[in-house]
């Protein structure tokens, strides 16, 4: 194992540099796609794990591994039933294989301690700090930088603010920054030697999130900070009449304000019309057929109009990975793709995997776990999250934990 440690360490820093520091640069200037980079990193993850497995003569097996195998079988089954292109099926394997590969990779470090949690957080922390100046440059010098675009992608100004992450990865950047803020808030004793002024750092990282185009990240930031402030107040004053009346008054005020604002021109412009019109089945079906439906309208149509899909229409039936064309609306999303591609069975597997990923993290039970699951559930509507290496890798390593009986290794004979 003496020579395995430096191999693991070199591979770790290589993955960090490619994914979080130079990924967008490589894409932008050298026209290497996110898919190609992710494919080679996935091969590297399994190469490291196979080498470790041979050296230790043990294989890891738990519910995450079992569900990932079921996921793979379901992909093959759906592809066979729907006579899907074999290339699509193989490329679709990235959804179970990438997060499983990262889980194995994280398991090795948790078991062997090749890189300390302090070093890992410190590295991610400084990567988070450099995003603000990078975003400022991207925001103010878009017209200059876009002249050098060699990525083969059309990059509008709102897609250009991806920091040092992959192109159009504003949601990935948002999740990454949220995870940093969350660990500073929830595990402050563990990071106090690195984060000298936590309140200032949280404000700084929060401003960075607001520079991105990830509106859902901004919303979760507000929820995270509000929850962090409100929960201790609730524990201290929750039984007092004044606190209860204050909560009722605040809730009524927010609901009344929302009701008054729903018909305002700027709200309707954002929604694309009145709220009643947007959530009607007639409007949803119309926009679905036109290919302009919003995500919630797709769900309305799928539930109320389309025939229930149990095993889906086959891998990449919603988005054709080979041509880059969408079947209907142009949305990148894990959950909607999964339903159309693998049906209800696929959704069940994906949600169960998400649940066990969260359980594996060093997150306290109760509200923190529920919050984490809610975050990744919502992001799954906006990002094909299981193929997003930045989100999955940062999730496992920022909130990494030491091994418990939750993970079992079986010895090879």
XYZ file of N, CA and C in Angstrom, residues 94-357:
792
model
N -23.569 6.460 -17.259
C -22.877 7.450 -16.438
C -23.697 7.819 -15.209
N -25.032 7.768 -15.314
C -25.874 8.191 -14.192
C -25.706 7.304 -12.960
N -25.682 5.980 -13.090
C -25.366 5.181 -11.896
C -23.865 5.045 -11.623
N -23.045 5.025 -12.687
C -21.629 4.712 -12.511
C -20.820 5.858 -11.929
N -21.113 7.109 -12.323
C -20.325 8.225 -11.809
C -20.505 8.396 -10.302
N -21.740 8.533 -9.781
C -21.863 8.677 -8.327
C -21.349 7.467 -7.552
N -21.527 6.251 -8.124
C -21.002 5.062 -7.448
C -19.479 5.090 -7.415
N -18.866 5.519 -8.525
C -17.410 5.627 -8.573
C -16.888 6.628 -7.556
N -17.586 7.757 -7.412
C -17.184 8.773 -6.423
C -17.367 8.232 -5.007
N -18.437 7.470 -4.794
C -18.653 6.845 -3.482
C -17.500 5.911 -3.142
N -17.094 5.050 -4.077
C -15.958 4.144 -3.849
C -14.687 4.943 -3.546
N -14.493 5.987 -4.329
C -13.284 6.813 -4.196
C -13.246 7.493 -2.827
N -14.388 7.992 -2.400
C -14.486 8.626 -1.085
C -14.297 7.590 0.026
N -14.853 6.418 -0.166
C -14.718 5.335 0.809
C -13.243 5.018 1.079
N -12.451 4.961 0.015
C -11.017 4.647 0.159
C -10.347 5.656 1.083
N -10.601 6.938 0.841
C -9.943 7.961 1.661
C -10.453 7.943 3.096
N -11.759 7.717 3.266
C -12.299 7.637 4.624
C -11.695 6.465 5.396
N -11.435 5.384 4.687
C -10.906 4.178 5.321
C -9.413 4.303 5.615
N -8.668 4.889 4.677
C -7.210 4.915 4.778
C -6.647 6.233 5.279
N -7.404 7.311 5.143
C -6.927 8.610 5.611
C -5.761 9.158 4.809
N -5.774 8.940 3.490
C -4.683 9.426 2.655
C -4.624 10.959 2.632
N -5.786 11.597 2.651
C -5.862 13.059 2.660
C -6.787 13.458 3.803
N -6.297 14.267 4.714
C -7.084 14.614 5.889
C -8.290 15.467 5.516
N -9.336 15.383 6.334
C -10.536 16.180 6.098
C -10.218 17.668 6.178
N -9.252 18.033 7.000
C -8.849 19.435 7.121
C -8.254 19.938 5.804
N -7.410 19.116 5.185
C -6.810 19.506 3.903
C -7.864 19.585 2.807
N -8.802 18.637 2.829
C -9.858 18.621 1.808
C -10.705 19.877 1.915
N -11.153 20.189 3.145
C -11.983 21.379 3.304
C -11.202 22.637 2.957
N -9.951 22.700 3.373
C -9.131 23.871 3.087
C -9.018 24.101 1.578
N -8.824 23.033 0.835
C -8.711 23.128 -0.617
C -10.014 23.647 -1.229
N -11.136 23.045 -0.834
C -12.436 23.493 -1.344
C -12.734 24.930 -0.911
N -12.329 25.265 0.296
C -12.576 26.602 0.842
C -11.908 27.674 -0.023
N -10.658 27.454 -0.367
C -9.939 28.455 -1.169
C -10.439 28.480 -2.613
N -10.897 27.336 -3.104
C -11.534 27.334 -4.423
C -12.807 28.169 -4.385
N -13.563 28.056 -3.286
C -14.766 28.869 -3.129
C -14.458 30.353 -3.075
N -13.367 30.724 -2.417
C -13.021 32.140 -2.272
C -12.652 32.795 -3.600
N -12.068 32.039 -4.523
C -11.636 32.655 -5.786
C -12.777 32.834 -6.783
N -13.957 32.280 -6.475
C -15.063 32.366 -7.433
C -15.567 33.799 -7.592
N -15.549 34.575 -6.528
C -16.061 35.953 -6.589
C -15.312 36.809 -7.613
N -13.977 36.902 -7.544
C -13.278 37.704 -8.559
C -13.422 37.148 -9.975
N -13.477 35.819 -10.096
C -13.648 35.224 -11.433
C -15.005 35.605 -12.006
N -16.050 35.532 -11.174
C -17.396 35.908 -11.631
C -17.463 37.383 -12.022
N -16.764 38.223 -11.269
C -16.735 39.650 -11.614
C -16.113 39.874 -12.992
N -15.038 39.147 -13.265
C -14.402 39.249 -14.585
C -15.335 38.755 -15.681
N -15.989 37.628 -15.437
C -16.897 37.068 -16.435
C -18.101 37.973 -16.670
N -18.556 38.616 -15.608
C -19.719 39.491 -15.707
C -19.406 40.777 -16.479
N -18.244 41.325 -16.237
C -17.912 42.638 -16.794
C -17.140 42.596 -18.114
N -16.570 41.442 -18.447
C -15.765 41.361 -19.667
C -16.248 40.253 -20.599
N -17.551 40.002 -20.560
C -18.133 38.971 -21.426
C -17.829 39.246 -22.895
N -18.041 40.468 -23.345
C -17.851 40.817 -24.765
C -16.410 40.580 -25.219
N -15.464 40.763 -24.296
C -14.062 40.543 -24.643
C -13.736 39.051 -24.687
N -14.092 38.326 -23.630
C -13.730 36.913 -23.532
C -14.441 36.041 -24.561
N -15.666 36.395 -24.908
C -16.458 35.533 -25.794
C -15.839 35.424 -27.187
N -14.982 36.370 -27.529
C -14.296 36.312 -28.825
C -13.383 35.094 -28.937
N -12.953 34.568 -27.780
C -12.011 33.443 -27.768
C -12.714 32.109 -27.535
N -14.048 32.113 -27.620
C -14.818 30.891 -27.378
C -14.505 29.834 -28.436
N -13.924 28.735 -27.996
C -13.591 27.631 -28.905
C -14.263 26.333 -28.439
N -15.327 26.498 -27.627
C -15.960 25.329 -27.008
C -16.919 24.602 -27.941
N -17.340 25.273 -29.016
C -18.353 24.681 -29.879
C -19.755 24.883 -29.358
N -19.897 25.598 -28.241
C -21.198 25.887 -27.648
C -21.537 27.365 -27.818
N -22.830 27.639 -27.935
C -23.292 29.024 -27.906
C -23.411 29.433 -26.448
N -22.654 30.425 -26.050
C -22.626 30.841 -24.645
C -23.170 32.263 -24.540
N -24.390 32.404 -24.036
C -24.966 33.719 -23.787
C -24.370 34.302 -22.511
N -24.626 35.573 -22.276
C -24.004 36.249 -21.123
C -24.404 35.587 -19.803
N -25.672 35.104 -19.711
C -26.127 34.493 -18.447
C -25.561 33.094 -18.261
N -25.022 32.492 -19.312
C -24.362 31.189 -19.190
C -22.869 31.334 -18.935
N -22.380 32.565 -19.022
C -20.939 32.785 -18.958
C -20.434 32.873 -17.518
N -21.343 33.048 -16.565
C -20.918 33.200 -15.169
C -20.886 31.835 -14.480
N -19.882 31.044 -14.863
C -19.728 29.705 -14.312
C -18.510 29.594 -13.408
N -17.867 30.732 -13.109
C -16.687 30.703 -12.259
C -15.575 29.892 -12.889
N -14.923 29.067 -12.083
C -13.860 28.196 -12.607
C -14.386 26.791 -12.889
N -15.718 26.620 -12.821
C -16.336 25.323 -13.058
C -16.544 25.105 -14.559
N -17.230 24.006 -14.915
C -17.521 23.750 -16.321
C -18.474 24.810 -16.867
N -18.462 24.995 -18.163
C -19.329 25.969 -18.817
C -20.798 25.645 -18.522
N -21.590 26.687 -18.280
C -23.029 26.576 -17.989
C -23.292 25.764 -16.720
N -22.342 25.833 -15.775
C -22.491 25.067 -14.531
C -22.799 25.983 -13.352
N -23.702 26.944 -13.566
C -24.038 27.870 -12.490
C -24.697 27.149 -11.315
N -25.516 26.138 -11.590
C -26.141 25.385 -10.500
C -25.094 24.584 -9.724
N -24.136 24.004 -10.424
C -23.061 23.260 -9.755
C -22.272 24.179 -8.839
N -21.960 25.358 -9.328
C -21.246 26.341 -8.521
C -22.085 26.743 -7.322
N -23.390 26.932 -7.533
C -24.276 27.306 -6.439
C -24.327 26.246 -5.346
N -24.447 24.968 -5.735
C -24.458 23.875 -4.754
C -23.143 23.835 -3.984
N -22.040 23.958 -4.693
C -20.715 23.935 -4.077
C -20.590 25.011 -2.999
N -20.995 26.229 -3.320
C -20.909 27.333 -2.358
C -21.867 27.135 -1.193
N -23.059 26.590 -1.484
C -24.015 26.287 -0.409
C -23.451 25.248 0.562
N -22.762 24.245 0.032
C -22.161 23.218 0.880
C -21.083 23.810 1.783
N -20.299 24.730 1.237
C -19.272 25.393 2.047
C -19.915 26.208 3.173
N -20.958 26.962 2.832
C -21.654 27.763 3.844
C -22.280 26.854 4.893
N -22.878 25.748 4.438
C -23.533 24.816 5.363
C -22.552 24.220 6.356
N -21.367 23.831 5.889
C -20.414 23.212 6.819
C -19.829 24.252 7.774
N -19.696 25.501 7.333
C -19.233 26.565 8.231
C -20.272 26.807 9.322
N -21.552 26.730 8.961
C -22.623 26.945 9.937
C -22.815 25.743 10.854
N -22.842 24.533 10.267
C -23.218 23.338 11.019
C -22.045 22.640 11.690
N -20.833 22.841 11.155
C -19.650 22.168 11.699
C -18.562 23.197 12.020
N -18.977 24.299 12.608
C -18.040 25.421 12.791
C -16.833 25.047 13.664
N -17.023 24.137 14.617
C -15.896 23.731 15.463
C -14.833 22.984 14.668
N -15.250 22.304 13.584
C -14.322 21.516 12.777
C -13.487 22.386 11.837
N -13.981 23.569 11.512
C -13.310 24.388 10.490
C -12.811 25.722 11.033
N -12.892 25.917 12.341
C -12.546 27.221 12.901
C -11.074 27.591 12.719
N -10.211 26.576 12.593
C -8.792 26.879 12.374
C -8.521 27.353 10.953
N -9.456 27.123 10.033
C -9.305 27.533 8.628
C -10.107 28.792 8.347
N -11.341 28.813 8.822
C -12.228 29.966 8.593
C -12.111 30.890 9.798
N -11.317 31.930 9.660
C -11.012 32.803 10.789
C -12.169 33.745 11.145
N -12.879 34.223 10.150
C -13.988 35.142 10.380
C -15.237 34.584 9.693
N -15.895 33.617 10.328
C -16.979 32.879 9.667
C -18.126 33.747 9.165
N -18.539 34.752 9.930
C -19.661 35.595 9.500
C -19.309 36.375 8.237
N -18.087 36.889 8.189
C -17.641 37.635 7.007
C -17.534 36.694 5.810
N -17.013 35.495 6.041
C -16.857 34.519 4.959
C -18.217 34.093 4.424
N -19.176 33.854 5.315
C -20.523 33.461 4.885
C -21.150 34.568 4.047
N -20.973 35.816 4.483
C -21.500 36.945 3.702
C -20.822 37.010 2.334
N -19.515 36.794 2.314
C -18.746 36.832 1.066
C -19.201 35.737 0.101
N -19.337 34.509 0.614
C -19.785 33.399 -0.228
C -21.236 33.585 -0.646
N -22.046 34.186 0.231
C -23.440 34.473 -0.104
C -23.552 35.468 -1.240
N -22.723 36.508 -1.202
C -22.704 37.498 -2.296
C -22.271 36.816 -3.592
N -21.321 35.888 -3.484
C -20.866 35.144 -4.666
C -22.020 34.362 -5.289
N -22.836 33.732 -4.447
C -24.007 33.007 -4.958
C -24.952 33.947 -5.684
N -25.139 35.141 -5.146
C -26.054 36.098 -5.768
C -25.503 36.669 -7.073
N -24.216 36.477 -7.331
C -23.653 36.888 -8.622
C -23.943 35.859 -9.709
N -24.215 34.612 -9.305
C -24.488 33.566 -10.288
C -25.896 33.731 -10.835
N -26.196 32.941 -11.864
C -27.545 32.947 -12.445
C -28.399 31.805 -11.907
N -27.946 31.182 -10.824
C -28.692 30.080 -10.222
C -29.671 30.617 -9.183
N -30.887 30.918 -9.612
C -31.884 31.480 -8.701
C -32.271 30.511 -7.598
N -32.275 29.224 -7.904
C -32.630 28.241 -6.884
C -31.570 28.216 -5.784
N -30.310 28.486 -6.132
C -29.243 28.553 -5.121
C -29.461 29.747 -4.203
N -29.910 30.861 -4.769
C -30.198 32.052 -3.961
C -31.327 31.773 -2.976
N -32.356 31.069 -3.450
C -33.478 30.728 -2.576
C -33.028 29.828 -1.432
N -32.239 28.804 -1.741
C -31.784 27.887 -0.699
C -30.824 28.573 0.270
N -30.080 29.549 -0.206
C -29.215 30.312 0.698
C -30.059 31.044 1.739
N -31.124 31.686 1.291
C -32.021 32.398 2.204
C -32.649 31.420 3.199
N -33.082 30.254 2.706
C -33.694 29.247 3.578
C -32.678 28.728 4.599
N -31.448 28.471 4.138
C -30.397 27.958 5.025
C -30.087 28.949 6.142
N -29.865 30.213 5.783
C -29.544 31.231 6.785
C -30.721 31.442 7.728
N -31.928 31.501 7.166
C -33.126 31.709 7.994
C -33.314 30.566 8.980
N -33.112 29.329 8.501
C -33.259 28.156 9.368
C -32.223 28.173 10.479
N -30.996 28.553 10.131
C -29.921 28.595 11.123
C -30.237 29.609 12.228
N -30.871 30.709 11.865
C -31.236 31.747 12.841
C -32.472 31.342 13.632
N -33.472 30.765 12.931
C -34.768 30.511 13.557
C -34.769 29.290 14.477
N -34.029 28.242 14.131
C -34.091 27.010 14.929
C -33.638 27.230 16.376
N -32.501 27.913 16.631
C -32.135 28.178 18.035
C -33.174 29.043 18.755
N -33.753 30.007 18.017
C -34.802 30.838 18.628
C -36.015 29.995 18.993
N -36.336 29.045 18.117
C -37.477 28.181 18.383
C -37.214 27.303 19.617
N -35.994 26.759 19.706
C -35.661 25.917 20.850
C -35.710 26.694 22.164
N -35.358 27.975 22.090
C -35.296 28.804 23.296
C -36.651 29.405 23.661
N -37.399 29.875 22.618
C -38.642 30.615 22.895
C -39.881 29.959 22.303
N -39.731 28.734 21.761
C -40.829 28.108 21.030
C -42.120 27.963 21.807
N -42.038 27.831 23.128
C -43.241 27.623 23.934
C -43.893 28.924 24.391
N -43.226 30.055 24.174
C -43.787 31.334 24.623
C -44.875 31.814 23.681
N -45.887 32.472 24.210
C -47.013 32.975 23.421
C -46.549 34.039 22.429
N -45.618 34.911 22.848
C -45.134 35.981 21.967
C -44.470 35.401 20.718
N -43.670 34.357 20.904
C -42.980 33.742 19.759
C -43.989 33.127 18.800
N -44.982 32.410 19.347
C -45.993 31.777 18.510
C -46.796 32.813 17.728
N -47.165 33.912 18.397
C -47.914 34.967 17.720
C -47.060 35.635 16.643
N -45.760 35.779 16.941
C -44.850 36.375 15.961
C -44.732 35.529 14.702
N -44.659 34.209 14.879
C -44.577 33.296 13.740
C -45.865 33.353 12.915
N -47.012 33.350 13.597
C -48.299 33.434 12.902
C -48.395 34.735 12.115
N -48.000 35.843 12.748
C -48.054 37.155 12.086
C -47.134 37.191 10.867
N -45.921 36.657 11.013
C -44.964 36.630 9.903
C -45.488 35.781 8.750
N -46.064 34.613 9.074
C -46.602 33.725 8.038
C -47.740 34.385 7.274
N -48.660 35.027 8.020
C -49.794 35.708 7.383
C -49.303 36.846 6.495
N -48.305 37.587 6.979
C -47.749 38.708 6.207
C -47.138 38.235 4.901
N -46.370 37.134 4.970
C -45.735 36.601 3.763
C -46.774 36.096 2.762
N -47.790 35.377 3.270
C -48.834 34.860 2.389
C -49.627 35.992 1.747
N -49.949 37.010 2.535
C -50.714 38.149 2.019
C -49.893 38.929 0.988
N -48.596 39.084 1.278
C -47.714 39.793 0.333
C -47.619 39.028 -0.982
N -47.503 37.701 -0.888
C -47.455 36.884 -2.098
C -48.727 36.992 -2.904
N -49.856 37.017 -2.205
C -51.144 37.131 -2.896
C -51.260 38.476 -3.616
N -50.787 39.542 -2.973
C -50.860 40.868 -3.588
C -49.915 40.993 -4.772
N -48.784 40.317 -4.694
C -47.771 40.464 -5.744
C -48.023 39.579 -6.964
N -48.858 38.539 -6.794
C -49.009 37.550 -7.865
C -49.539 38.134 -9.164
N -50.284 39.251 -9.090
C -50.852 39.859 -10.292
C -50.045 41.055 -10.795
N -48.929 41.337 -10.133
C -48.095 42.454 -10.566
C -47.412 42.122 -11.891
N -47.159 43.171 -12.677
C -46.630 42.972 -14.025
C -45.284 42.266 -14.027
N -44.377 42.629 -13.097
C -43.044 42.029 -13.111
C -43.093 40.551 -12.705
N -44.065 40.175 -11.861
C -44.225 38.773 -11.487
C -44.782 37.980 -12.658
N -45.793 38.541 -13.325
C -46.392 37.851 -14.471
C -45.397 37.727 -15.619
N -44.553 38.736 -15.750
C -43.528 38.685 -16.801
C -42.554 37.546 -16.517
N -42.236 37.373 -15.231
C -41.311 36.314 -14.837
C -41.934 34.936 -15.037
N -43.242 34.836 -14.714
C -43.937 33.558 -14.834
C -44.399 33.258 -16.246
N -44.521 34.315 -17.066
C -45.030 34.135 -18.421
C -46.534 34.223 -18.490
N -47.150 34.908 -17.509
C -48.605 35.059 -17.469
C -49.105 34.920 -16.047
N -50.416 34.938 -15.862
C -50.973 34.802 -14.528
C -50.706 33.405 -13.994
N -50.688 33.292 -12.649
C -50.418 32.012 -12.015
C -51.492 30.988 -12.380
N -52.763 31.444 -12.391
C -53.870 30.546 -12.734
C -53.702 29.986 -14.144
N -53.249 30.844 -15.056
C -53.072 30.411 -16.439
C -51.916 29.428 -16.561
N -50.849 29.664 -15.794
C -49.660 28.824 -15.894
C -49.909 27.406 -15.398
N -50.751 27.260 -14.357
C -50.936 25.937 -13.771
C -52.152 25.203 -14.341
N -52.826 25.792 -15.300
C -53.970 25.104 -15.908
C -53.471 24.011 -16.848
N -54.238 22.927 -16.931
C -53.852 21.807 -17.772
C -53.865 22.202 -19.238
N -54.783 23.095 -19.621
C -54.867 23.540 -21.017
C -53.582 24.255 -21.430
N -53.137 25.183 -20.569
C -51.911 25.923 -20.879
C -50.699 25.001 -20.870
N -50.645 24.118 -19.873
C -49.511 23.193 -19.768
C -49.409 22.310 -21.004
N -50.560 21.777 -21.458
C -50.565 20.909 -22.633
C -50.166 21.684 -23.884
N -50.659 22.909 -23.991
C -50.334 23.742 -25.153
C -48.832 24.006 -25.229
N -48.256 24.443 -24.113
C -46.832 24.764 -24.103
C -45.973 23.509 -24.254
N -46.477 22.374 -23.747
C -45.752 21.112 -23.904
C -45.646 20.735 -25.376
N -46.750 20.880 -26.100
C -46.753 20.564 -27.534
C -45.893 21.538 -28.318
N -45.833 22.791 -27.852
C -45.004 23.803 -28.527
C -43.520 23.654 -28.187
N -43.250 22.876 -27.144
C -41.858 22.698 -26.730
C -41.339 23.826 -25.872
N -42.250 24.592 -25.247
C -41.832 25.730 -24.420
C -42.318 25.595 -22.976
N -42.812 24.438 -22.603
C -43.358 24.244 -21.256
C -42.270 24.360 -20.201
N -42.659 24.931 -19.058
C -41.764 24.962 -17.911
C -41.783 23.599 -17.237
N -40.856 23.396 -16.317
C -40.720 22.076 -15.709
C -42.000 21.631 -15.002
N -42.618 22.540 -14.235
C -43.827 22.146 -13.523
C -44.969 21.864 -14.492
N -44.966 22.504 -15.674
C -46.002 22.232 -16.668
C -45.805 20.852 -17.291
N -44.551 20.443 -17.444
C -44.262 19.093 -17.941
C -44.806 18.056 -16.962
N -44.624 18.317 -15.673
C -45.125 17.398 -14.650
C -46.647 17.318 -14.695
N -47.301 18.476 -14.858
C -48.767 18.498 -14.955
C -49.241 17.645 -16.124
N -48.604 17.811 -17.279
C -48.979 17.039 -18.473
C -48.719 15.555 -18.254
N -47.568 15.227 -17.663
C -47.211 13.819 -17.440
C -48.206 13.136 -16.504
N -48.676 13.869 -15.488
C -49.591 13.292 -14.500
C -51.012 13.197 -15.041
N -51.466 14.247 -15.745
C -52.888 14.337 -16.098
C -53.216 13.913 -17.532
N -52.248 13.937 -18.417
C -52.578 13.689 -19.823
C -51.883 12.476 -20.431
N -50.623 12.308 -20.117
C -49.862 11.232 -20.757
C -50.114 9.888 -20.083
N -49.962 8.841 -20.843
C -50.088 7.495 -20.289
C -48.937 7.228 -19.323
N -49.255 6.604 -18.203
C -48.248 6.340 -17.179
C -47.095 5.511 -17.749
N -45.881 5.959 -17.489
C -44.685 5.260 -17.975
C -44.083 4.478 -16.815
N -44.081 3.174 -16.918
C -43.538 2.337 -15.851
C -42.060 2.041 -16.058
N -41.662 1.855 -17.309
C -40.259 1.558 -17.594
C -39.664 2.562 -18.576
N -40.453 3.583 -18.951
C -39.961 4.666 -19.792
C -39.856 4.317 -21.264
N -39.334 5.277 -22.013
C -39.203 5.132 -23.468
C -37.781 4.795 -23.903
N -36.929 4.497 -22.937
C -35.558 4.115 -23.262
C -34.551 5.203 -22.925
N -33.281 4.833 -22.718
C -32.229 5.799 -22.389
C -32.140 6.941 -23.400
N -32.063 8.147 -22.888
C -31.955 9.375 -23.688
C -33.090 9.503 -24.705
N -34.296 9.085 -24.314
C -35.453 9.295 -25.185
C -35.932 10.741 -25.118
N -35.734 11.385 -23.947
C -36.176 12.772 -23.780
C -35.166 13.741 -24.396
N -33.896 13.476 -24.140
C -32.810 14.273 -24.719
C -31.886 13.325 -25.473
N -31.757 13.545 -26.770
C -30.909 12.686 -27.598
C -29.457 13.129 -27.460
N -28.687 12.370 -26.713
C -27.299 12.730 -26.444
C -26.452 12.729 -27.714
N -26.859 11.964 -28.715
C -26.068 11.845 -29.947
C -26.248 13.039 -30.872
N -27.447 13.641 -30.853
C -27.725 14.782 -31.742
C -27.852 16.099 -30.992
N -28.009 16.020 -29.663
C -28.203 17.229 -28.874
C -29.605 17.800 -28.989
N -30.555 16.998 -29.458
C -31.926 17.463 -29.647
C -32.842 16.956 -28.537
N -33.820 17.799 -28.166
C -34.805 17.430 -27.169
C -36.067 16.926 -27.851
N -36.731 15.971 -27.200
C -37.967 15.425 -27.744
C -39.078 16.462 -27.688
N -39.165 17.181 -26.579
C -40.185 18.226 -26.413
C -39.525 19.516 -25.928
N -39.556 19.740 -24.610
C -39.024 20.989 -24.066
C -37.543 20.863 -23.750
N -36.851 21.982 -23.808
C -35.402 21.988 -23.643
C -35.027 22.244 -22.177
N -35.035 21.169 -21.396
C -34.672 21.277 -19.991
C -33.677 20.180 -19.637
N -32.620 20.575 -18.927
C -31.690 19.592 -18.372
C -32.148 19.297 -16.948
N -32.528 18.052 -16.687
C -33.118 17.698 -15.404
C -32.989 16.203 -15.171
N -32.615 15.831 -13.954
C -32.469 14.415 -13.630
C -33.816 13.724 -13.530
N -34.745 14.299 -12.785
C -35.993 13.614 -12.469
C -36.919 13.499 -13.671
N -37.052 14.568 -14.457
C -37.935 14.513 -15.628
C -37.357 13.577 -16.679
N -36.057 13.659 -16.908
C -35.416 12.728 -17.847
C -35.640 11.296 -17.388
N -35.435 11.053 -16.097
C -35.552 9.693 -15.582
C -36.951 9.138 -15.805
N -37.981 9.962 -15.552
C -39.350 9.475 -15.735
C -39.614 9.103 -17.191
N -39.234 9.976 -18.119
C -39.493 9.698 -19.534
C -38.596 8.576 -20.059
N -37.383 8.469 -19.532
C -36.441 7.456 -20.023
C -36.634 6.088 -19.364
N -36.841 6.084 -18.040
C -36.893 4.825 -17.287
C -38.198 4.636 -16.516
N -39.107 5.585 -16.611
C -40.417 5.444 -16.002
C -40.428 5.575 -14.487
N -41.546 5.169 -13.896
C -41.722 5.259 -12.451
C -40.697 4.395 -11.717
N -40.371 3.235 -12.271
C -39.362 2.374 -11.641
C -38.013 3.086 -11.546
N -37.657 3.810 -12.597
C -36.410 4.569 -12.585
C -36.432 5.673 -11.544
N -37.568 6.365 -11.429
C -37.696 7.428 -10.424
C -37.518 6.883 -9.016
N -38.118 5.720 -8.742
C -38.004 5.114 -7.417
C -36.544 4.814 -7.090
N -35.823 4.253 -8.055
C -34.408 3.919 -7.837
C -33.583 5.178 -7.598
N -33.803 6.212 -8.406
C -33.048 7.462 -8.275
C -33.310 8.124 -6.923
N -34.557 8.168 -6.494
C -34.892 8.792 -5.209
C -34.322 7.985 -4.044
N -34.350 6.671 -4.142
C -33.759 5.837 -3.087
C -32.245 6.041 -3.013
N -31.603 6.113 -4.172
C -30.159 6.372 -4.191
C -29.837 7.722 -3.551
N -30.636 8.721 -3.882
C -30.441 10.050 -3.317
C -30.539 10.003 -1.786
N -31.528 9.244 -1.313
C -31.721 9.111 0.137
C -30.505 8.480 0.801
N -29.953 7.407 0.214
C -28.822 6.734 0.836
C -27.517 7.517 0.683
N -27.408 8.307 -0.378
C -26.256 9.201 -0.484
C -26.246 10.181 0.686
